[in-house]
Tab-separated table of C-alpha atoms in Angstrom:
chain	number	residue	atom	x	y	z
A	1	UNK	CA	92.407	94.445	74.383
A	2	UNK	CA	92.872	92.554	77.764
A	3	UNK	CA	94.477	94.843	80.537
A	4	UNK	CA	93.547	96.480	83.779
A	5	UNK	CA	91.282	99.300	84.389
A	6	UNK	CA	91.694	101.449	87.524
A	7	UNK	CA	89.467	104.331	88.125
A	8	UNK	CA	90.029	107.287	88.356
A	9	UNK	CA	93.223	108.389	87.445
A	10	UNK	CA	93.141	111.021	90.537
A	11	UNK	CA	91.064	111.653	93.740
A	12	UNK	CA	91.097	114.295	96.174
A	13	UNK	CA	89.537	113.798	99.488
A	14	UNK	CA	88.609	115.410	102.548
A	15	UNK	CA	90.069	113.845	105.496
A	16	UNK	CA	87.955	111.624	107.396
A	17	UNK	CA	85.978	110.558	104.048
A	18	UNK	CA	86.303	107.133	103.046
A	19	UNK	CA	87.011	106.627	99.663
A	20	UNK	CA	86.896	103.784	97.580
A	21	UNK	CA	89.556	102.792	94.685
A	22	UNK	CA	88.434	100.833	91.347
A	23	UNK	CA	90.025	98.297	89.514
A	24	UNK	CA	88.673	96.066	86.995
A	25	UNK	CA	90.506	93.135	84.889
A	26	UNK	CA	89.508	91.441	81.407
A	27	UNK	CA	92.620	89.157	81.910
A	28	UNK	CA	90.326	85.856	83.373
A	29	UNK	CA	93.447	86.052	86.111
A	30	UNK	CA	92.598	84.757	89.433
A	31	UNK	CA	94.525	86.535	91.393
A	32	UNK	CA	94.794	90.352	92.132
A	33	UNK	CA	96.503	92.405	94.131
A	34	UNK	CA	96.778	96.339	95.938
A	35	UNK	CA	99.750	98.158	96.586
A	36	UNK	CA	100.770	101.646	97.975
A	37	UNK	CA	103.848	103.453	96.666
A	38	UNK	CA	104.907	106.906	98.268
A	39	UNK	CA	107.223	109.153	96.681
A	40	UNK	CA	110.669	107.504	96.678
A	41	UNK	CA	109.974	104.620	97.635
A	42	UNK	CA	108.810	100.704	96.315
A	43	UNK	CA	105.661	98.961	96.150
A	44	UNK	CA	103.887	97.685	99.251
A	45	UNK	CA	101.465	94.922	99.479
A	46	UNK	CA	98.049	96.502	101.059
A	47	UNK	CA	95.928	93.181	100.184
A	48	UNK	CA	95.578	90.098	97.891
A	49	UNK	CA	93.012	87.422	96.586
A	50	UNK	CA	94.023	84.543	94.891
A	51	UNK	CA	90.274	83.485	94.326
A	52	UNK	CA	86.303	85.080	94.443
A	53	UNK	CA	85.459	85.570	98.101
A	54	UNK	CA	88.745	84.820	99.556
A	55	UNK	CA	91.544	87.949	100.344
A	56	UNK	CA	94.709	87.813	102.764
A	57	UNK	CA	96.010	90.985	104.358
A	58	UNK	CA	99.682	92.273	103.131
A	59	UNK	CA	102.112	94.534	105.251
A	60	UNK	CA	100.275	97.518	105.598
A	61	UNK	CA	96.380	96.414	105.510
A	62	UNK	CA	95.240	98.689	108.793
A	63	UNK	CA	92.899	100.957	107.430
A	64	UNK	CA	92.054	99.590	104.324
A	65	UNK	CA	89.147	97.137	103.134
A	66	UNK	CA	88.754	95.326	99.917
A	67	UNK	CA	86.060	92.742	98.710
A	68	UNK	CA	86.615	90.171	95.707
A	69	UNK	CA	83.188	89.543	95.064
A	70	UNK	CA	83.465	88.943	90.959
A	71	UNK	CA	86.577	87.889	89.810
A	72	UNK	CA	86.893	90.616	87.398
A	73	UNK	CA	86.844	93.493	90.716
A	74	UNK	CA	88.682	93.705	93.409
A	75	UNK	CA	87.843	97.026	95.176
A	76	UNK	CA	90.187	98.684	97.419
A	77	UNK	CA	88.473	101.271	100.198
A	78	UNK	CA	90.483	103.846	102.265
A	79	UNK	CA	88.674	104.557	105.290
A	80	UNK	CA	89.492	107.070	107.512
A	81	UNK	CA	91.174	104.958	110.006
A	82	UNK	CA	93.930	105.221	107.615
A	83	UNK	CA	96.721	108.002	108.701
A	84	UNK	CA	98.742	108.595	105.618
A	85	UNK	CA	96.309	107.839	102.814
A	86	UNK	CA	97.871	110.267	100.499
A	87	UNK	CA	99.806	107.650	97.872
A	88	UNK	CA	99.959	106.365	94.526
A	89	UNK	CA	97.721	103.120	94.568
A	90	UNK	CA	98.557	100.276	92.018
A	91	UNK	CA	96.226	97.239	91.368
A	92	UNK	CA	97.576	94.835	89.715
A	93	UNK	CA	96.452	90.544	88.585
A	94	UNK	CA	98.096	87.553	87.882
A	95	UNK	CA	98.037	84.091	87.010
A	96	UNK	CA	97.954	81.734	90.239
A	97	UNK	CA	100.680	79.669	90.539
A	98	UNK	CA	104.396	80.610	91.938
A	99	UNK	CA	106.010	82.016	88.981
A	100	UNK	CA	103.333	83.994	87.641
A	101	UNK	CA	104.419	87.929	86.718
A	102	UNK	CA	102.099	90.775	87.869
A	103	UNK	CA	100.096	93.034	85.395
A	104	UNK	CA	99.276	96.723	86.865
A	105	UNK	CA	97.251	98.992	86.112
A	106	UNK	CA	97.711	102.676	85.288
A	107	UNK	CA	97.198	103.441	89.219
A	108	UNK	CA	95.404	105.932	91.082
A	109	UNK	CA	96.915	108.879	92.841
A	110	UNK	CA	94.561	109.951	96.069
A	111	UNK	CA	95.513	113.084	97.821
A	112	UNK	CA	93.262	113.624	101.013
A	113	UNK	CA	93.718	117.064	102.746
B	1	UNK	CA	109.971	88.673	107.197
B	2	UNK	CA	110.042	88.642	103.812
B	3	UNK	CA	112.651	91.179	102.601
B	4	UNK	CA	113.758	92.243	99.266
B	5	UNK	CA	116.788	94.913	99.054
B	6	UNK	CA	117.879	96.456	96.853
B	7	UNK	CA	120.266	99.901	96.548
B	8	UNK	CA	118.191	102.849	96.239
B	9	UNK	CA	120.900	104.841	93.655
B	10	UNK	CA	120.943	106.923	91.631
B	11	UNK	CA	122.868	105.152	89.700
B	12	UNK	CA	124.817	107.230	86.836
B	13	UNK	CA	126.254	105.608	83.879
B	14	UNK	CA	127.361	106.842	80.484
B	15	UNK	CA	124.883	106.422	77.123
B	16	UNK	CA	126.827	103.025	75.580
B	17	UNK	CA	127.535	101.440	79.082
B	18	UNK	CA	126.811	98.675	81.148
B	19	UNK	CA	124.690	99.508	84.069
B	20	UNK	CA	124.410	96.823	86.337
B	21	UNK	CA	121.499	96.523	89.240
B	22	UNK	CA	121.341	94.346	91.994
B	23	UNK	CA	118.886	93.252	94.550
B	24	UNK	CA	119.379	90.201	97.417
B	25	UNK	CA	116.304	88.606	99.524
B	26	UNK	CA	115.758	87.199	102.393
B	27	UNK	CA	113.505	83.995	101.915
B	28	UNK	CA	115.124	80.980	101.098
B	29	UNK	CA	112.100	79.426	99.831
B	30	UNK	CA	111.412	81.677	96.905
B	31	UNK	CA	110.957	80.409	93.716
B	32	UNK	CA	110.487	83.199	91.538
B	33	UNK	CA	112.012	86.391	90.454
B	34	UNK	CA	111.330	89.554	88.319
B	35	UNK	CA	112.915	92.601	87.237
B	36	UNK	CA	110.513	95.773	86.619
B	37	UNK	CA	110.758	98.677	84.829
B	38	UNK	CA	108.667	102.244	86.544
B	39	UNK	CA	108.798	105.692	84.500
B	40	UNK	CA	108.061	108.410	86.721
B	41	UNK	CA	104.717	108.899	87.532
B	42	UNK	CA	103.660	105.627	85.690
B	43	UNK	CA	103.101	102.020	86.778
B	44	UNK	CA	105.870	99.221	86.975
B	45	UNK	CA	106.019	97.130	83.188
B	46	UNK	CA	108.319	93.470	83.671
B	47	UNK	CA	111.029	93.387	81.772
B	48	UNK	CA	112.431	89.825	82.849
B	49	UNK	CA	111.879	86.812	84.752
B	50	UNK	CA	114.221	84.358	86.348
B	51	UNK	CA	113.294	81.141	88.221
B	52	UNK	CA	116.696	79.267	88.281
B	53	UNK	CA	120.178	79.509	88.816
B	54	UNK	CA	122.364	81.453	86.156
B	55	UNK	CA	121.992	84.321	83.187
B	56	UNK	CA	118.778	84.622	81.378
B	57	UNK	CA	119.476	87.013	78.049
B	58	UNK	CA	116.926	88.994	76.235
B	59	UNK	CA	118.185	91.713	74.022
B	60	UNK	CA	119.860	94.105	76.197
B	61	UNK	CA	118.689	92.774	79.205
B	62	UNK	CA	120.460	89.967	80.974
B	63	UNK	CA	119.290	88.716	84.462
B	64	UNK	CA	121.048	86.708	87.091
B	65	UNK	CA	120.356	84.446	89.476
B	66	UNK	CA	122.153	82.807	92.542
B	67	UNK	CA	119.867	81.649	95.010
B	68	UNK	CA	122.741	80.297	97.198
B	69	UNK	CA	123.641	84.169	97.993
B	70	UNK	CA	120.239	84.658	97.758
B	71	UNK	CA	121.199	87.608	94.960
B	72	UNK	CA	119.568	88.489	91.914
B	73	UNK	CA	120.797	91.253	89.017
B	74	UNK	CA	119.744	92.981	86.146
B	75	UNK	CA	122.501	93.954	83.475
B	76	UNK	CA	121.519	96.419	80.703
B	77	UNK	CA	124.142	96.615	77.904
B	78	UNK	CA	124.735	99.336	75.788
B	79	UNK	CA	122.413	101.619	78.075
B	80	UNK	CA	120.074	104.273	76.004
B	81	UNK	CA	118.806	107.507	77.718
B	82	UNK	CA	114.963	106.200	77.767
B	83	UNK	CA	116.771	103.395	79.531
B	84	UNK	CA	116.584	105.916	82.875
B	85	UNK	CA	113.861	104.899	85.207
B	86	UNK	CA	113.690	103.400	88.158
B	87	UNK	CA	113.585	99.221	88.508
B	88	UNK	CA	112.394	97.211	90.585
B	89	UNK	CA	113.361	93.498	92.023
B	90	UNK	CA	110.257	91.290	93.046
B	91	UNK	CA	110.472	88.533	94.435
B	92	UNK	CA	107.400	85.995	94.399
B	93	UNK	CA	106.690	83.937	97.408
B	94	UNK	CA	104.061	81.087	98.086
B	95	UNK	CA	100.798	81.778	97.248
B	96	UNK	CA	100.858	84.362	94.768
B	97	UNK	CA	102.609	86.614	97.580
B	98	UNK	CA	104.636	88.762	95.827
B	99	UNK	CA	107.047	91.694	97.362
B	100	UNK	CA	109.023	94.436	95.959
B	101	UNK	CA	112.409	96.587	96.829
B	102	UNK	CA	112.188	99.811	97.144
B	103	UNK	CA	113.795	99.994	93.118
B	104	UNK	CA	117.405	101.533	91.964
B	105	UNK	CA	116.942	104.779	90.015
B	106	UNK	CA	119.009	104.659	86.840
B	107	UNK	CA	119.958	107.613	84.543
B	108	UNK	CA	121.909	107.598	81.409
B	109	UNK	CA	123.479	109.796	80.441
B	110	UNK	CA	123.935	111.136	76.559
C-alpha cells in the first residue's frame, strides 16, 4: 500500500541534542512538506520541496534543517538552535500543481527535556 | 501574510444536527481549498475539496465556497458522535504552499 512512513512514532531528547525526524513516501509525489502542531493549536509550515534538491523555508524554519536528496525522503532535523522543539511533527506529500490535497503521515511526537 | 482563520470552538451540537464550520482567508489569489478532519492525537485525513464558487455535496458533508468574502464552510448534516474532532480549513497557495487555521473543535453530543 502507498502512504507515508514517519519514524519513530516518539522521541525524547536531551536539550541541546539535535535530532533528526524521518519521513519516507511510496506515493511518486513530488512535493513534501513539514509541519509543527502544539497542543491546541493548527498546523504550521516548518519547510517544503516541490522537487529533489530544491526546499523553500515556511513560517517557522529557524532552527530547523531538511534535505530532499531522493524524492522518496525528505528529512526534517531539529537542532538545538531551536527553543521550543517539544511538538507534534507531521510530514506530509502531494501532487504538484495548485489544487493538489496533502497526505500526512502518522507524525512524530519529540519531547526534549 | 497569508492567513487562514478560523473559530477555535468548541463547538457543541446535538447527535442529529447540523453543525456548521467556517473559516475566511486572507489571499485573494488562492485557488484551492480543503476541509480536514484531526482525531486527537492523530494526523489530519481530507474530507473535502473546493476550488470554485458554491456547495460541493458528499454524503454528509457539504462545503462552501465564496471567494468574493473570501469565506469557506464545512456543513455536516445529521452529525454522529465519532463526528467530534477537530477540523481544519487549508487553504493552498502558489506553489504547492499550503497553510492551515488553527481548526474548530466539534463535539456531538448523544
Amino acid at each position: 500500500d502507498g502512504g507515508i512512513t514517519q519514524s519513530p512514532k516518539y522521541l525524547f531528547r536531551k536539550e541541546g541534542q539535535n535530532v533528526t525526524l524521518s519521513c519516507e513516501q511510496n506515493l511518486n509525489h513530488d512535493a513534501m512538506y513539514w509541519y509543527r502542531q502544539d497542543p491546541g493549536q493548527g498546523l504550521r509550515l516548518i519547510y517544503y520541496s516541490q522537487i529533489v534538491n530544491d526546499f523553500q523555508k515556511g513560517d517557522i524554519a529557524e532552527g530547523y534543517s531538511v534535505s530532499r536528496e531522493k524524492k522518496e525522503s525528505f528529512p526534517l532535523t531539529v537542532t538545538s538552535a531551536q527553543k521550543n522543539p517539544t511538538a507534534f511533527y507531521l510530514c506530509a506529500s502531494s501532487k504538484t500543481g495548485v489544487g493538489s490535497p496533502l497526505h500526512f503521515g502518522n507524525g512524530t511526537r519529540l519531547t526534549v527535556t | 501574510q497569508k492567513e487562514v482563520e478560523q473559530n477555535s470552538g468548541p463547538l457543541s451540537v446535538p447527535e442529529g444536527a447540523i453543525a456548521s464550520l467556517n473559516c475566511t482567508y486572507s489571499d485573494r489569489v488562492s485557488q484551492s481549498f480543503f476541509w480536514y478532519r484531526q482525531y486527537s492525537g492523530k494526523s489530519p485525513e481530507l474530507i473535502m475539496s473546493i476550488y470554485s464558487n458554491g456547495d460541493k455535496e458528499d454524503g454528509r458533508f457539504t462545503a462552501q465556497l465564496n471567494k468574493a468574502s473570501q469565506y469557506v464552510s464545512l456543513l455536516i448534516r445529521d452529525s454522529q458522535p465519532s463526528d467530534s474532532a477537530t477540523y481544519l480549513c487549508a487553504v493552498a497557495y502558489n506553489n504547492n504552499d499550503m497553510r492551515f487555521g488553527a481548526g474548530t473543535r466539534l463535539t456531538v453530543k448523544p
